[in-house]
mmCIF file of C-alpha atoms and ligand atoms in Angstrom:
data_model
loop_
_atom_site.group_PDB
_atom_site.id
_atom_site.type_symbol
_atom_site.label_atom_id
_atom_site.label_comp_id
_atom_site.label_asym_id
_atom_site.label_seq_id
_atom_site.Cartn_x
_atom_site.Cartn_y
_atom_site.Cartn_z
ATOM 1 C CA MET Y 280 -23.193 25.474 -43.510
ATOM 2 C CA THR Y 281 -25.491 27.199 -41.134
ATOM 3 C CA PRO Y 282 -24.114 30.132 -38.861
ATOM 4 C CA PRO Y 283 -23.145 29.544 -35.279
ATOM 5 C CA LEU Y 284 -25.771 30.193 -32.847
ATOM 6 C CA PRO Y 285 -24.701 31.616 -29.353
ATOM 7 C CA GLY Y 286 -25.643 28.943 -27.423
ATOM 8 C CA ALA Y 287 -23.856 25.773 -25.812
ATOM 9 C CA LEU Y 288 -24.514 22.368 -24.851
ATOM 10 C CA VAL Y 289 -22.422 21.222 -21.687
ATOM 11 C CA LEU Y 290 -21.278 17.430 -21.318
ATOM 12 C CA PHE Y 291 -22.245 17.548 -17.595
ATOM 13 C CA SER Y 292 -21.443 14.376 -15.520
ATOM 14 C CA GLY Y 293 -21.750 16.048 -12.270
ATOM 15 C CA GLY Y 294 -17.685 15.673 -11.724
ATOM 16 C CA GLN Y 295 -15.283 18.360 -10.771
ATOM 17 C CA ASP Y 296 -14.193 18.965 -14.403
ATOM 18 C CA SER Y 297 -17.669 19.440 -15.863
ATOM 19 C CA THR Y 298 -18.859 21.417 -12.934
ATOM 20 C CA VAL Y 299 -16.007 24.068 -13.678
ATOM 21 C CA CYS Y 300 -16.859 23.814 -17.499
ATOM 22 C CA LEU Y 301 -20.461 24.374 -16.896
ATOM 23 C CA ALA Y 302 -19.561 27.606 -14.833
ATOM 24 C CA TRP Y 303 -17.161 28.542 -17.915
ATOM 25 C CA ALA Y 304 -20.345 28.251 -20.493
ATOM 26 C CA LEU Y 305 -22.709 30.231 -18.003
ATOM 27 C CA ALA Y 306 -19.789 32.901 -17.935
ATOM 28 C CA ARG Y 307 -19.843 33.345 -21.950
ATOM 29 C CA PHE Y 308 -22.838 31.926 -23.632
ATOM 30 C CA PRO Y 309 -26.378 33.808 -23.219
ATOM 31 C CA ARG Y 310 -27.872 30.054 -23.357
ATOM 32 C CA VAL Y 311 -26.672 27.080 -22.127
ATOM 33 C CA GLU Y 312 -27.967 23.597 -21.598
ATOM 34 C CA THR Y 313 -26.800 20.198 -20.113
ATOM 35 C CA VAL Y 314 -26.662 16.655 -21.144
ATOM 36 C CA GLY Y 315 -25.562 13.660 -18.933
ATOM 37 C CA PHE Y 316 -25.485 9.950 -19.960
ATOM 38 C CA ASP Y 317 -26.883 7.173 -17.793
ATOM 39 C CA TYR Y 318 -24.672 4.051 -19.324
ATOM 40 C CA GLY Y 319 -25.196 1.925 -16.213
ATOM 41 C CA GLN Y 320 -23.018 3.667 -13.912
ATOM 42 C CA ARG Y 321 -22.656 1.992 -10.428
ATOM 43 C CA HIS Y 322 -23.608 4.613 -8.643
ATOM 44 C CA ALA Y 323 -26.807 6.920 -9.447
ATOM 45 C CA VAL Y 324 -24.752 9.306 -7.198
ATOM 46 C CA GLU Y 325 -23.208 10.966 -10.326
ATOM 47 C CA LEU Y 326 -26.535 11.520 -11.607
ATOM 48 C CA GLU Y 327 -28.037 13.129 -8.473
ATOM 49 C CA ALA Y 328 -25.139 15.497 -8.080
ATOM 50 C CA ARG Y 329 -25.764 16.649 -11.663
ATOM 51 C CA VAL Y 330 -29.011 18.002 -10.106
ATOM 52 C CA ALA Y 331 -27.746 19.565 -7.238
ATOM 53 C CA VAL Y 332 -24.808 21.074 -8.804
ATOM 54 C CA ARG Y 333 -27.094 22.952 -11.030
ATOM 55 C CA LYS Y 334 -29.303 23.946 -8.471
ATOM 56 C CA ALA Y 335 -26.691 25.279 -6.318
ATOM 57 C CA MET Y 336 -25.352 26.954 -9.256
ATOM 58 C CA THR Y 337 -28.611 29.186 -10.033
ATOM 59 C CA ASP Y 338 -28.663 29.841 -6.237
ATOM 60 C CA ALA Y 339 -25.473 30.927 -5.934
ATOM 61 C CA PHE Y 340 -25.130 33.192 -9.202
ATOM 62 C CA PRO Y 341 -28.737 34.488 -9.986
ATOM 63 C CA HIS Y 342 -27.500 36.252 -13.220
ATOM 64 C CA TRP Y 343 -26.690 32.436 -14.636
ATOM 65 C CA SER Y 344 -29.937 31.427 -13.728
ATOM 66 C CA PRO Y 345 -31.650 32.821 -16.915
ATOM 67 C CA ARG Y 346 -28.998 31.715 -18.967
ATOM 68 C CA LEU Y 347 -29.276 27.716 -17.782
ATOM 69 C CA GLY Y 348 -32.020 25.924 -19.639
ATOM 70 C CA GLN Y 349 -33.044 22.572 -20.119
ATOM 71 C CA ASP Y 350 -31.484 19.362 -18.619
ATOM 72 C CA TRP Y 351 -31.133 16.171 -20.889
ATOM 73 C CA THR Y 352 -30.451 12.888 -19.305
ATOM 74 C CA LEU Y 353 -29.893 9.991 -21.875
ATOM 75 C CA ASP Y 354 -30.518 6.538 -21.172
ATOM 76 C CA ILE Y 355 -27.718 4.762 -22.743
ATOM 77 C CA HIS Y 356 -27.677 1.527 -21.131
ATOM 78 C CA ALA Y 357 -26.808 -0.462 -24.035
ATOM 79 C CA PHE Y 358 -23.390 1.367 -24.554
ATOM 80 C CA GLY Y 359 -22.617 0.463 -20.866
ATOM 81 C CA ALA Y 360 -23.373 -2.924 -21.456
ATOM 82 C CA ILE Y 361 -20.702 -3.214 -23.909
ATOM 83 C CA GLY Y 362 -18.196 -1.308 -21.959
ATOM 84 C CA ASP Y 363 -17.074 -4.102 -19.437
ATOM 85 C CA THR Y 364 -15.144 -1.955 -17.419
ATOM 86 C CA ALA Y 365 -14.845 -1.318 -13.520
ATOM 87 C CA LEU Y 366 -17.195 1.704 -13.768
ATOM 88 C CA THR Y 367 -19.834 -0.573 -15.415
ATOM 89 C CA GLN Y 368 -19.128 -3.808 -13.605
ATOM 90 C CA ASP Y 369 -17.613 -4.678 -9.909
ATOM 91 C CA ARG Y 370 -14.241 -5.115 -11.342
ATOM 92 C CA ALA Y 371 -11.235 -3.698 -9.524
ATOM 93 C CA ILE Y 372 -10.083 -0.313 -10.502
ATOM 94 C CA GLU Y 373 -6.200 -0.886 -11.384
ATOM 95 C CA MET Y 374 -4.231 -0.341 -14.777
ATOM 96 C CA THR Y 375 -4.723 -2.837 -17.414
ATOM 97 C CA ASP Y 376 -1.703 -4.103 -19.671
ATOM 98 C CA ARG Y 377 -2.834 -1.616 -22.142
ATOM 99 C CA GLY Y 378 -1.649 0.993 -19.704
ATOM 100 C CA LEU Y 379 -5.134 2.099 -19.360
ATOM 101 C CA PRO Y 380 -7.009 2.441 -16.093
ATOM 102 C CA SER Y 381 -9.710 -0.257 -16.039
ATOM 103 C CA THR Y 382 -12.096 2.494 -15.711
ATOM 104 C CA TYR Y 383 -11.648 3.460 -19.394
ATOM 105 C CA VAL Y 384 -14.838 2.421 -21.348
ATOM 106 C CA PRO Y 385 -13.770 2.259 -25.092
ATOM 107 C CA GLY Y 386 -14.657 5.432 -27.347
ATOM 108 C CA ARG Y 387 -16.936 6.624 -24.652
ATOM 109 C CA ASN Y 388 -16.750 10.250 -25.680
ATOM 110 C CA LEU Y 389 -17.041 9.314 -29.156
ATOM 111 C CA VAL Y 390 -20.543 8.134 -28.243
ATOM 112 C CA PHE Y 391 -21.314 11.019 -25.820
ATOM 113 C CA LEU Y 392 -20.478 13.627 -28.284
ATOM 114 C CA THR Y 393 -22.586 12.195 -31.195
ATOM 115 C CA TYR Y 394 -25.623 12.120 -28.950
ATOM 116 C CA ALA Y 395 -24.815 15.555 -27.618
ATOM 117 C CA ALA Y 396 -24.346 16.813 -31.209
ATOM 118 C CA ALA Y 397 -27.765 15.258 -31.986
ATOM 119 C CA ILE Y 398 -29.217 17.301 -29.337
ATOM 120 C CA ALA Y 399 -27.317 20.315 -30.372
ATOM 121 C CA ASP Y 400 -28.893 20.183 -33.780
ATOM 122 C CA ARG Y 401 -32.181 19.948 -32.807
ATOM 123 C CA ARG Y 402 -31.734 22.771 -30.084
ATOM 124 C CA GLY Y 403 -29.560 24.757 -32.371
ATOM 125 C CA LEU Y 404 -26.591 24.824 -29.997
ATOM 126 C CA ALA Y 405 -23.531 25.481 -32.047
ATOM 127 C CA SER Y 406 -20.959 24.828 -29.201
ATOM 128 C CA LEU Y 407 -20.379 21.291 -27.324
ATOM 129 C CA VAL Y 408 -18.483 21.790 -24.073
ATOM 130 C CA GLY Y 409 -16.516 18.931 -22.682
ATOM 131 C CA GLY Y 410 -14.371 18.626 -19.697
ATOM 132 C CA MET Y 411 -11.923 16.688 -21.525
ATOM 133 C CA CYS Y 412 -8.150 16.688 -20.350
ATOM 134 C CA GLU Y 413 -4.970 15.346 -21.472
ATOM 135 C CA THR Y 414 -2.661 16.756 -18.498
ATOM 136 C CA ASP Y 415 -3.448 14.622 -15.659
ATOM 137 C CA TYR Y 416 -4.634 11.345 -17.159
ATOM 138 C CA SER Y 417 -2.169 8.635 -18.635
ATOM 139 C CA GLY Y 418 -4.066 7.808 -21.590
ATOM 140 C CA TYR Y 419 -7.510 8.146 -22.175
ATOM 141 C CA PRO Y 420 -7.299 8.372 -26.165
ATOM 142 C CA ASP Y 421 -10.579 9.619 -26.771
ATOM 143 C CA CYS Y 422 -9.854 12.789 -24.128
ATOM 144 C CA ARG Y 423 -7.251 14.004 -26.622
ATOM 145 C CA ARG Y 424 -7.705 17.147 -28.592
ATOM 146 C CA SER Y 425 -6.466 15.528 -31.827
ATOM 147 C CA THR Y 426 -9.369 12.856 -31.422
ATOM 148 C CA LEU Y 427 -11.661 15.764 -30.578
ATOM 149 C CA ASP Y 428 -10.359 17.719 -33.726
ATOM 150 C CA ALA Y 429 -11.256 14.390 -36.057
ATOM 151 C CA MET Y 430 -14.706 14.207 -34.034
ATOM 152 C CA GLU Y 431 -15.682 17.824 -34.652
ATOM 153 C CA SER Y 432 -14.705 17.318 -38.694
ATOM 154 C CA ALA Y 433 -16.866 14.165 -38.608
ATOM 155 C CA LEU Y 434 -19.913 15.776 -36.642
ATOM 156 C CA ASN Y 435 -19.551 18.739 -39.267
ATOM 157 C CA LEU Y 436 -19.616 16.806 -42.192
ATOM 158 C CA GLY Y 437 -22.512 14.136 -41.062
ATOM 159 C CA MET Y 438 -24.879 16.535 -39.375
ATOM 160 C CA GLU Y 439 -24.034 19.545 -42.123
ATOM 161 C CA ARG Y 440 -23.749 21.717 -39.224
ATOM 162 C CA ASP Y 441 -20.832 24.158 -37.997
ATOM 163 C CA PHE Y 442 -20.221 22.832 -34.508
ATOM 164 C CA VAL Y 443 -16.957 23.470 -32.351
ATOM 165 C CA ILE Y 444 -16.202 21.305 -29.199
ATOM 166 C CA LEU Y 445 -14.667 23.446 -26.733
ATOM 167 C CA THR Y 446 -12.482 21.874 -24.302
ATOM 168 C CA PRO Y 447 -11.601 24.449 -21.729
ATOM 169 C CA LEU Y 448 -9.530 22.348 -19.232
ATOM 170 C CA MET Y 449 -7.531 20.346 -21.991
ATOM 171 C CA THR Y 450 -4.315 21.675 -20.884
ATOM 172 C CA ARG Y 451 -5.045 22.189 -17.337
ATOM 173 C CA THR Y 452 -3.682 20.288 -14.202
ATOM 174 C CA LYS Y 453 -6.333 19.483 -11.499
ATOM 175 C CA ALA Y 454 -4.742 22.132 -9.626
ATOM 176 C CA GLN Y 455 -5.447 24.869 -12.074
ATOM 177 C CA THR Y 456 -8.887 23.606 -12.300
ATOM 178 C CA TRP Y 457 -9.672 24.411 -8.958
ATOM 179 C CA ALA Y 458 -7.941 27.853 -9.855
ATOM 180 C CA ALA Y 459 -10.034 28.131 -12.917
ATOM 181 C CA ALA Y 460 -13.064 27.476 -10.521
ATOM 182 C CA LYS Y 461 -12.113 30.358 -8.462
ATOM 183 C CA SER Y 462 -11.568 32.672 -11.227
ATOM 184 C CA LEU Y 463 -15.214 31.886 -12.536
ATOM 185 C CA GLY Y 464 -17.108 32.240 -9.573
ATOM 186 C CA GLY Y 465 -14.887 32.909 -6.366
ATOM 187 C CA GLU Y 466 -15.172 30.695 -3.282
ATOM 188 C CA ALA Y 467 -18.599 30.340 -3.606
ATOM 189 C CA LEU Y 468 -18.137 28.112 -6.915
ATOM 190 C CA VAL Y 469 -15.292 26.567 -5.075
ATOM 191 C CA ASP Y 470 -17.565 25.473 -2.288
ATOM 192 C CA ILE Y 471 -20.223 24.104 -4.872
ATOM 193 C CA VAL Y 472 -17.445 21.962 -6.472
ATOM 194 C CA ILE Y 473 -16.305 20.715 -2.932
ATOM 195 C CA ASP Y 474 -19.593 19.944 -1.750
ATOM 196 C CA HIS Y 475 -21.993 18.915 -4.662
ATOM 197 C CA SER Y 476 -19.746 17.728 -7.477
ATOM 198 C CA HIS Y 477 -18.916 14.065 -7.580
ATOM 199 C CA THR Y 478 -16.132 12.186 -8.951
ATOM 200 C CA CYS Y 479 -15.318 9.322 -6.348
ATOM 201 C CA TYR Y 480 -15.493 5.933 -8.636
ATOM 202 C CA LEU Y 481 -17.035 4.236 -5.627
ATOM 203 C CA GLY Y 482 -19.854 6.430 -5.105
ATOM 204 C CA VAL Y 483 -18.926 7.537 -1.789
ATOM 205 C CA ARG Y 484 -20.809 10.374 -0.128
ATOM 206 C CA ASP Y 485 -20.580 10.084 3.468
ATOM 207 C CA GLN Y 486 -16.753 10.805 3.835
ATOM 208 C CA ARG Y 487 -16.093 14.419 3.589
ATOM 209 C CA HIS Y 488 -12.413 15.674 2.922
ATOM 210 C CA ASP Y 489 -11.324 19.641 2.476
ATOM 211 C CA TRP Y 490 -11.495 18.822 -1.408
ATOM 212 C CA GLY Y 491 -14.876 16.813 -1.318
ATOM 213 C CA PHE Y 492 -16.901 13.783 -0.464
ATOM 214 C CA GLY Y 493 -15.503 9.987 -1.431
ATOM 215 C CA CYS Y 494 -13.797 7.121 -0.502
ATOM 216 C CA GLY Y 495 -10.278 9.198 -0.570
ATOM 217 C CA THR Y 496 -8.588 6.226 -2.083
ATOM 218 C CA CYS Y 497 -9.694 5.618 -5.721
ATOM 219 C CA PRO Y 498 -7.678 6.892 -8.527
ATOM 220 C CA ALA Y 499 -10.362 9.711 -9.121
ATOM 221 C CA CYS Y 500 -10.338 10.696 -5.311
ATOM 222 C CA ASP Y 501 -6.433 10.623 -5.623
ATOM 223 C CA LEU Y 502 -6.401 12.727 -8.378
ATOM 224 C CA ARG Y 503 -8.674 15.443 -7.042
ATOM 225 C CA ALA Y 504 -7.049 15.429 -3.889
ATOM 226 C CA ARG Y 505 -3.509 15.814 -5.068
ATOM 227 C CA GLY Y 506 -4.885 18.827 -7.388
ATOM 228 C CA TRP Y 507 -6.349 20.211 -4.254
ATOM 229 C CA ARG Y 508 -3.248 19.899 -2.122
ATOM 230 C CA GLU Y 509 -1.048 21.223 -4.991
ATOM 231 C CA TRP Y 510 -3.574 24.243 -5.243
ATOM 232 C CA VAL Y 511 -3.626 24.915 -1.451
ATOM 233 C CA ALA Y 512 0.170 24.595 -1.375
ATOM 234 C CA LEU Y 513 0.012 27.511 -4.183
ATOM 235 C CA GLY Y 514 -2.293 29.839 -1.970
ATOM 236 C CA ARG Y 515 -5.208 28.927 -3.544
ATOM 237 C CA PRO Y 516 -4.671 31.342 -6.721
ATOM 238 C CA ALA Y 517 -7.459 32.120 -9.441
ATOM 239 C CA THR Y 518 -6.370 32.005 -12.894
ATOM 240 C CA ALA Y 519 -8.116 33.310 -16.009
ATOM 241 C CA PRO Y 520 -9.643 30.346 -17.733
HETATM 242 ZN ZN1 LIG K 95 -13.090 7.546 -4.456
#
């Protein structure tokens, strides 16, 4: 096994969680690159948010600017075509009879991590950082830490590397993720999350709420808004990530 190198690749969708993960990585690693996936999302809004967040981050935190390297956007439409979910087709967003939201794309994070590890291998980056979280979501099986531990083993065997998959938000509630943003970058980072990160499943960017832009009613907006309200009710604390 080759020794770990001091660099990280962040799985970066432009959403709230991956924006906080990007800040978390920039605070720790001297070299950070980002990767995003275009798998036929209904809204190019998500991909545009990635560019906006990266720019806002380097504008607001100049000391992070030299650390932030290349951005990779990979076209994986073939995977999106398999998905057949509300994210990739015009189906209603609802809970399915498996107890999973219809936005669930089977094995999505396994695919993302395989691509990410291939890039990380070529770029000499040893840490893969993702915003997977097992607290607020009822059951995305590919977001669970046990899945990611198995994936880490598979990648290291299959690529003969020593990758680590880091998931700083794994045990956090959405309120705690807002707190982490404040801890990492103060109100400036909270503002970046509000103004530039995108979470809404419907791609709405013309309705602004205290917690950011979105339709306000889809499950993603609901989760984000509830986390915000909980954080505000606690007095907007900052907690160490
Ligand atoms: Zn929404």
